[in-house]
Amino acid sequence: MNIYGITKEKLEEYFLSIHEKKFKAIQVFEWLYQKRMNEIDGWSNIKKEIQEKIRNDFSFIMPKIIKREIDELTEKYLIELEDNEHIEAVLMHHDYGNSICVSSQVGCNMGCAFCESGRLKKVRNLETHEMVCQILLIEEITKERISSVVVMGIGEPFDNYEHVMDFIKIINDAKGIAIGARHITISTSGLVPKIKEFMNFPLQINLAISLHASNNELRNQLMNVNKAYNLDELLDTIRAYILKTNRRVTIEYVMLNNVNDREENALELAKILKGMNVYVNLIPYNETNHLEFKKSTKNQILKFYDILKKNKINVTIRKEFGSKISAACGQLRSKEVER
Ligand code: SAH
Ligand code: SF4
């Protein structure tokens, strides 16, 4: 097991299993995440023989950053994993701090028609440490602190549920990277059984749903997942989630020119979301070389926004980040794969 992939609770169990005090787990977390010291020899409050044991029982190998593209407010990283697969992470500078978009899988099997990650299919799930290290590596190279995390990079996080939840626990842990639960968001394409399971997850993290369509016919064309869990089922599950957790849900809606951006779509969307504690985030589409979809015009996005507003739906337009540096989900990896 990799040392960056174990939660504090599991590390406590480990120490108990080798007849050591469980507070050693806190000390290890402090070395890894607060002092950022992975030279185990330097762990001065841990005895040499236990250091040796930890060295034998855990791997300390981290993925590597192999490419960094910098735009004004965005930095995009291509990261190489131990088995030479590639993933991406994107750092965004906001006036309120830095946020990072992390990947959860190598590729994605959900096959959304407009998405570059889906085009390349899933190779494998990411291990927990491969997600944690996206944050550690970028904080190290930038010497800056990351204050919020969105799981919106390559992959469907709810198709890698256990590892993603352990990742959340580690980054949220006060002795870990200590990112507040309210500053963590998971985005899913709508895997209904996992949304139900997630209702019982103990941390107050945010949920975003990639809806992208206002009716089943359209959603079936754009997202295969809708054939397994359709809009009605998905909306019912979101309502149940809101009731159970009392938290507002984000609805993502990517604006595709002449596909889902017409006025009738806005009206239909307002109708199906009426009365729900949600806010809609309209996402300007990032065009890719391989897919025929085009981005909606600014005018069309504003019109769509106005219709939702008039119908009393909370709505924002996502700021465009890094379209110059292929910031759309999966574009950098896809270039690398092609090479
Ligand atoms: N698989 C999850 C999370 C990763 S995708 C999901 O689908 O929710 C994160 C978001 O980026 C999703 O809303 C997805 O639909 C959107 N997206 C994918 N390709 C995009 C592109 N080229 N431009 C803009 N948004 C895109
Ligand atoms: Fe996968 Fe999300 Fe892309 Fe769909 S949009 S293919 S779920 S990464």
PDB file of C-alpha atoms in Angstrom, residues 160-317:
ATOM      1  CA  ASN A 160     -14.365   4.724  -8.211  1.00  0.00           C
ATOM      2  CA  TYR A 161     -16.328   5.297  -5.028  1.00  0.00           C
ATOM      3  CA  GLU A 162     -14.183   3.732  -2.280  1.00  0.00           C
ATOM      4  CA  HIS A 163     -10.929   5.340  -3.380  1.00  0.00           C
ATOM      5  CA  VAL A 164     -12.540   8.732  -3.901  1.00  0.00           C
ATOM      6  CA  MET A 165     -14.143   8.650  -0.439  1.00  0.00           C
ATOM      7  CA  ASP A 166     -10.819   7.753   1.199  1.00  0.00           C
ATOM      8  CA  PHE A 167      -9.216  10.586  -0.765  1.00  0.00           C
ATOM      9  CA  ILE A 168     -11.840  12.993   0.616  1.00  0.00           C
ATOM     10  CA  LYS A 169     -11.229  11.770   4.172  1.00  0.00           C
ATOM     11  CA  ILE A 170      -7.467  12.295   3.873  1.00  0.00           C
ATOM     12  CA  ILE A 171      -7.614  15.773   2.387  1.00  0.00           C
ATOM     13  CA  ASN A 172     -10.317  16.858   4.835  1.00  0.00           C
ATOM     14  CA  ASP A 173      -8.557  15.458   7.925  1.00  0.00           C
ATOM     15  CA  ALA A 174      -7.395  18.234  10.263  1.00  0.00           C
ATOM     16  CA  LYS A 175      -4.076  16.373  10.560  1.00  0.00           C
ATOM     17  CA  GLY A 176      -4.046  15.737   6.804  1.00  0.00           C
ATOM     18  CA  ILE A 177      -4.255  18.432   4.127  1.00  0.00           C
ATOM     19  CA  ALA A 178      -7.059  20.053   6.158  1.00  0.00           C
ATOM     20  CA  ILE A 179      -9.287  21.298   3.354  1.00  0.00           C
ATOM     21  CA  GLY A 180     -12.721  22.151   4.762  1.00  0.00           C
ATOM     22  CA  ALA A 181     -15.580  19.906   3.669  1.00  0.00           C
ATOM     23  CA  ARG A 182     -17.475  22.883   2.294  1.00  0.00           C
ATOM     24  CA  HIS A 183     -14.530  23.557  -0.003  1.00  0.00           C
ATOM     25  CA  ILE A 184     -14.692  20.103  -1.575  1.00  0.00           C
ATOM     26  CA  THR A 185     -17.043  19.266  -4.473  1.00  0.00           C
ATOM     27  CA  ILE A 186     -17.667  15.988  -6.256  1.00  0.00           C
ATOM     28  CA  SER A 187     -19.238  16.012  -9.695  1.00  0.00           C
ATOM     29  CA  THR A 188     -21.083  12.991 -11.044  1.00  0.00           C
ATOM     30  CA  SER A 189     -22.779  12.217 -14.316  1.00  0.00           C
ATOM     31  CA  GLY A 190     -25.636  10.715 -12.315  1.00  0.00           C
ATOM     32  CA  LEU A 191     -24.935   7.211 -11.018  1.00  0.00           C
ATOM     33  CA  VAL A 192     -28.125   6.969  -8.966  1.00  0.00           C
ATOM     34  CA  PRO A 193     -27.187   4.078  -6.609  1.00  0.00           C
ATOM     35  CA  LYS A 194     -23.965   5.855  -5.644  1.00  0.00           C
ATOM     36  CA  ILE A 195     -25.739   9.163  -5.042  1.00  0.00           C
ATOM     37  CA  LYS A 196     -27.970   7.225  -2.639  1.00  0.00           C
ATOM     38  CA  GLU A 197     -24.958   5.752  -0.909  1.00  0.00           C
ATOM     39  CA  PHE A 198     -23.307   9.160  -0.767  1.00  0.00           C
ATOM     40  CA  MET A 199     -26.281  10.547   1.201  1.00  0.00           C
ATOM     41  CA  ASN A 200     -24.880   8.690   4.203  1.00  0.00           C
ATOM     42  CA  PHE A 201     -21.298   9.873   3.809  1.00  0.00           C
ATOM     43  CA  PRO A 202     -20.459  11.638   7.074  1.00  0.00           C
ATOM     44  CA  LEU A 203     -18.664  14.723   5.688  1.00  0.00           C
ATOM     45  CA  GLN A 204     -20.529  17.823   4.510  1.00  0.00           C
ATOM     46  CA  ILE A 205     -19.009  18.017   1.043  1.00  0.00           C
ATOM     47  CA  ASN A 206     -20.748  19.480  -1.991  1.00  0.00           C
ATOM     48  CA  LEU A 207     -22.399  17.477  -4.723  1.00  0.00           C
ATOM     49  CA  ALA A 208     -22.644  18.595  -8.351  1.00  0.00           C
ATOM     50  CA  ILE A 209     -24.704  16.746 -10.945  1.00  0.00           C
ATOM     51  CA  SER A 210     -23.933  16.892 -14.657  1.00  0.00           C
ATOM     52  CA  LEU A 211     -27.436  17.256 -16.028  1.00  0.00           C
ATOM     53  CA  HIS A 212     -26.746  18.907 -19.400  1.00  0.00           C
ATOM     54  CA  ALA A 213     -30.234  18.275 -20.778  1.00  0.00           C
ATOM     55  CA  SER A 214     -33.795  19.264 -20.015  1.00  0.00           C
ATOM     56  CA  ASN A 215     -35.533  16.091 -21.188  1.00  0.00           C
ATOM     57  CA  ASN A 216     -34.828  12.384 -21.551  1.00  0.00           C
ATOM     58  CA  GLU A 217     -34.616  12.327 -25.319  1.00  0.00           C
ATOM     59  CA  LEU A 218     -31.868  14.925 -25.356  1.00  0.00           C
ATOM     60  CA  ARG A 219     -30.059  13.459 -22.359  1.00  0.00           C
ATOM     61  CA  ASN A 220     -30.077  10.003 -23.965  1.00  0.00           C
ATOM     62  CA  GLN A 221     -28.287  11.491 -26.973  1.00  0.00           C
ATOM     63  CA  LEU A 222     -25.644  13.219 -24.876  1.00  0.00           C
ATOM     64  CA  MET A 223     -25.100  10.876 -21.956  1.00  0.00           C
ATOM     65  CA  ASN A 224     -25.272   7.085 -22.034  1.00  0.00           C
ATOM     66  CA  VAL A 225     -25.787   7.026 -18.276  1.00  0.00           C
ATOM     67  CA  ASN A 226     -29.306   8.342 -18.858  1.00  0.00           C
ATOM     68  CA  LYS A 227     -30.273   5.026 -20.420  1.00  0.00           C
ATOM     69  CA  ALA A 228     -29.520   3.324 -17.114  1.00  0.00           C
ATOM     70  CA  TYR A 229     -30.829   6.053 -14.778  1.00  0.00           C
ATOM     71  CA  ASN A 230     -33.152   8.473 -16.495  1.00  0.00           C
ATOM     72  CA  LEU A 231     -33.930  12.081 -15.626  1.00  0.00           C
ATOM     73  CA  ASP A 232     -36.974  11.335 -13.498  1.00  0.00           C
ATOM     74  CA  GLU A 233     -35.105   8.812 -11.410  1.00  0.00           C
ATOM     75  CA  LEU A 234     -32.131  11.139 -11.140  1.00  0.00           C
ATOM     76  CA  LEU A 235     -34.247  14.142 -10.096  1.00  0.00           C
ATOM     77  CA  ASP A 236     -36.096  12.020  -7.508  1.00  0.00           C
ATOM     78  CA  THR A 237     -32.741  10.930  -6.099  1.00  0.00           C
ATOM     79  CA  ILE A 238     -31.484  14.521  -5.954  1.00  0.00           C
ATOM     80  CA  ARG A 239     -34.658  15.529  -4.097  1.00  0.00           C
ATOM     81  CA  ALA A 240     -34.092  12.687  -1.625  1.00  0.00           C
ATOM     82  CA  TYR A 241     -30.461  13.753  -1.221  1.00  0.00           C
ATOM     83  CA  ILE A 242     -31.464  17.342  -0.462  1.00  0.00           C
ATOM     84  CA  LEU A 243     -34.099  16.196   2.020  1.00  0.00           C
ATOM     85  CA  LYS A 244     -31.646  13.931   3.808  1.00  0.00           C
ATOM     86  CA  THR A 245     -28.607  16.227   3.873  1.00  0.00           C
ATOM     87  CA  ASN A 246     -30.240  19.637   3.807  1.00  0.00           C
ATOM     88  CA  ARG A 247     -27.568  20.750   1.369  1.00  0.00           C
ATOM     89  CA  ARG A 248     -27.922  22.653  -1.862  1.00  0.00           C
ATOM     90  CA  VAL A 249     -26.951  20.726  -4.989  1.00  0.00           C
ATOM     91  CA  THR A 250     -25.198  22.190  -8.014  1.00  0.00           C
ATOM     92  CA  ILE A 251     -26.649  21.358 -11.418  1.00  0.00           C
ATOM     93  CA  GLU A 252     -24.062  21.535 -14.181  1.00  0.00           C
ATOM     94  CA  TYR A 253     -25.292  22.361 -17.649  1.00  0.00           C
ATOM     95  CA  VAL A 254     -22.736  22.538 -20.446  1.00  0.00           C
ATOM     96  CA  MET A 255     -23.862  24.922 -23.183  1.00  0.00           C
ATOM     97  CA  LEU A 256     -23.720  23.209 -26.598  1.00  0.00           C
ATOM     98  CA  ASN A 257     -24.575  25.304 -29.602  1.00  0.00           C
ATOM     99  CA  ASN A 258     -27.962  24.399 -31.100  1.00  0.00           C
ATOM    100  CA  VAL A 259     -28.074  21.196 -29.107  1.00  0.00           C
ATOM    101  CA  ASN A 260     -29.307  22.002 -25.601  1.00  0.00           C
ATOM    102  CA  ASP A 261     -29.131  25.798 -25.515  1.00  0.00           C
ATOM    103  CA  ARG A 262     -32.481  26.826 -27.003  1.00  0.00           C
ATOM    104  CA  GLU A 263     -35.042  28.899 -25.160  1.00  0.00           C
ATOM    105  CA  GLU A 264     -37.377  25.921 -24.933  1.00  0.00           C
ATOM    106  CA  ASN A 265     -34.609  23.998 -23.131  1.00  0.00           C
ATOM    107  CA  ALA A 266     -34.254  26.798 -20.595  1.00  0.00           C
ATOM    108  CA  LEU A 267     -38.002  26.820 -19.954  1.00  0.00           C
ATOM    109  CA  GLU A 268     -38.086  23.044 -19.666  1.00  0.00           C
ATOM    110  CA  LEU A 269     -35.109  23.064 -17.293  1.00  0.00           C
ATOM    111  CA  ALA A 270     -36.761  25.695 -15.105  1.00  0.00           C
ATOM    112  CA  LYS A 271     -39.857  23.541 -14.958  1.00  0.00           C
ATOM    113  CA  ILE A 272     -38.133  20.307 -13.924  1.00  0.00           C
ATOM    114  CA  LEU A 273     -36.023  22.077 -11.270  1.00  0.00           C
ATOM    115  CA  LYS A 274     -38.842  24.172  -9.865  1.00  0.00           C
ATOM    116  CA  GLY A 275     -38.907  24.251  -6.071  1.00  0.00           C
ATOM    117  CA  MET A 276     -35.667  22.313  -5.635  1.00  0.00           C
ATOM    118  CA  ASN A 277     -32.794  23.640  -3.509  1.00  0.00           C
ATOM    119  CA  VAL A 278     -30.353  23.719  -6.412  1.00  0.00           C
ATOM    120  CA  TYR A 279     -28.340  26.203  -8.368  1.00  0.00           C
ATOM    121  CA  VAL A 280     -27.561  25.855 -12.009  1.00  0.00           C
ATOM    122  CA  ASN A 281     -24.032  26.424 -13.258  1.00  0.00           C
ATOM    123  CA  LEU A 282     -23.990  27.109 -16.997  1.00  0.00           C
ATOM    124  CA  ILE A 283     -20.677  25.871 -18.397  1.00  0.00           C
ATOM    125  CA  PRO A 284     -19.287  27.388 -21.606  1.00  0.00           C
ATOM    126  CA  TYR A 285     -18.243  24.386 -23.707  1.00  0.00           C
ATOM    127  CA  ASN A 286     -14.552  23.909 -24.378  1.00  0.00           C
ATOM    128  CA  GLU A 287     -14.324  22.799 -27.983  1.00  0.00           C
ATOM    129  CA  THR A 288     -12.045  19.881 -28.796  1.00  0.00           C
ATOM    130  CA  ASN A 289     -10.486  18.839 -32.099  1.00  0.00           C
ATOM    131  CA  HIS A 290     -12.116  15.441 -32.166  1.00  0.00           C
ATOM    132  CA  LEU A 291     -15.741  16.145 -31.435  1.00  0.00           C
ATOM    133  CA  GLU A 292     -18.215  18.043 -33.572  1.00  0.00           C
ATOM    134  CA  PHE A 293     -19.888  20.008 -30.754  1.00  0.00           C
ATOM    135  CA  LYS A 294     -19.572  23.790 -30.759  1.00  0.00           C
ATOM    136  CA  LYS A 295     -19.836  26.223 -27.889  1.00  0.00           C
ATOM    137  CA  SER A 296     -22.954  28.334 -27.515  1.00  0.00           C
ATOM    138  CA  THR A 297     -22.635  32.009 -28.341  1.00  0.00           C
ATOM    139  CA  LYS A 298     -22.302  34.468 -25.444  1.00  0.00           C
ATOM    140  CA  ASN A 299     -25.640  35.864 -26.414  1.00  0.00           C
ATOM    141  CA  GLN A 300     -27.338  32.491 -26.275  1.00  0.00           C
ATOM    142  CA  ILE A 301     -25.829  31.759 -22.869  1.00  0.00           C
ATOM    143  CA  LEU A 302     -27.080  35.102 -21.538  1.00  0.00           C
ATOM    144  CA  LYS A 303     -30.547  34.465 -22.934  1.00  0.00           C
ATOM    145  CA  PHE A 304     -30.625  31.036 -21.298  1.00  0.00           C
ATOM    146  CA  TYR A 305     -29.458  32.593 -18.032  1.00  0.00           C
ATOM    147  CA  ASP A 306     -32.175  35.237 -18.148  1.00  0.00           C
ATOM    148  CA  ILE A 307     -34.932  32.702 -18.706  1.00  0.00           C
ATOM    149  CA  LEU A 308     -33.806  30.669 -15.690  1.00  0.00           C
ATOM    150  CA  LYS A 309     -33.559  33.834 -13.578  1.00  0.00           C
ATOM    151  CA  LYS A 310     -37.029  34.975 -14.596  1.00  0.00           C
ATOM    152  CA  ASN A 311     -38.307  31.566 -13.566  1.00  0.00           C
ATOM    153  CA  LYS A 312     -36.713  31.932 -10.127  1.00  0.00           C
ATOM    154  CA  ILE A 313     -33.949  29.388 -10.617  1.00  0.00           C
ATOM    155  CA  ASN A 314     -30.589  30.252  -9.001  1.00  0.00           C
ATOM    156  CA  VAL A 315     -28.090  30.377 -11.826  1.00  0.00           C
ATOM    157  CA  THR A 316     -24.502  31.380 -12.521  1.00  0.00           C
ATOM    158  CA  ILE A 317     -22.323  31.269 -15.618  1.00  0.00           C
TER     159      ILE A 317
END
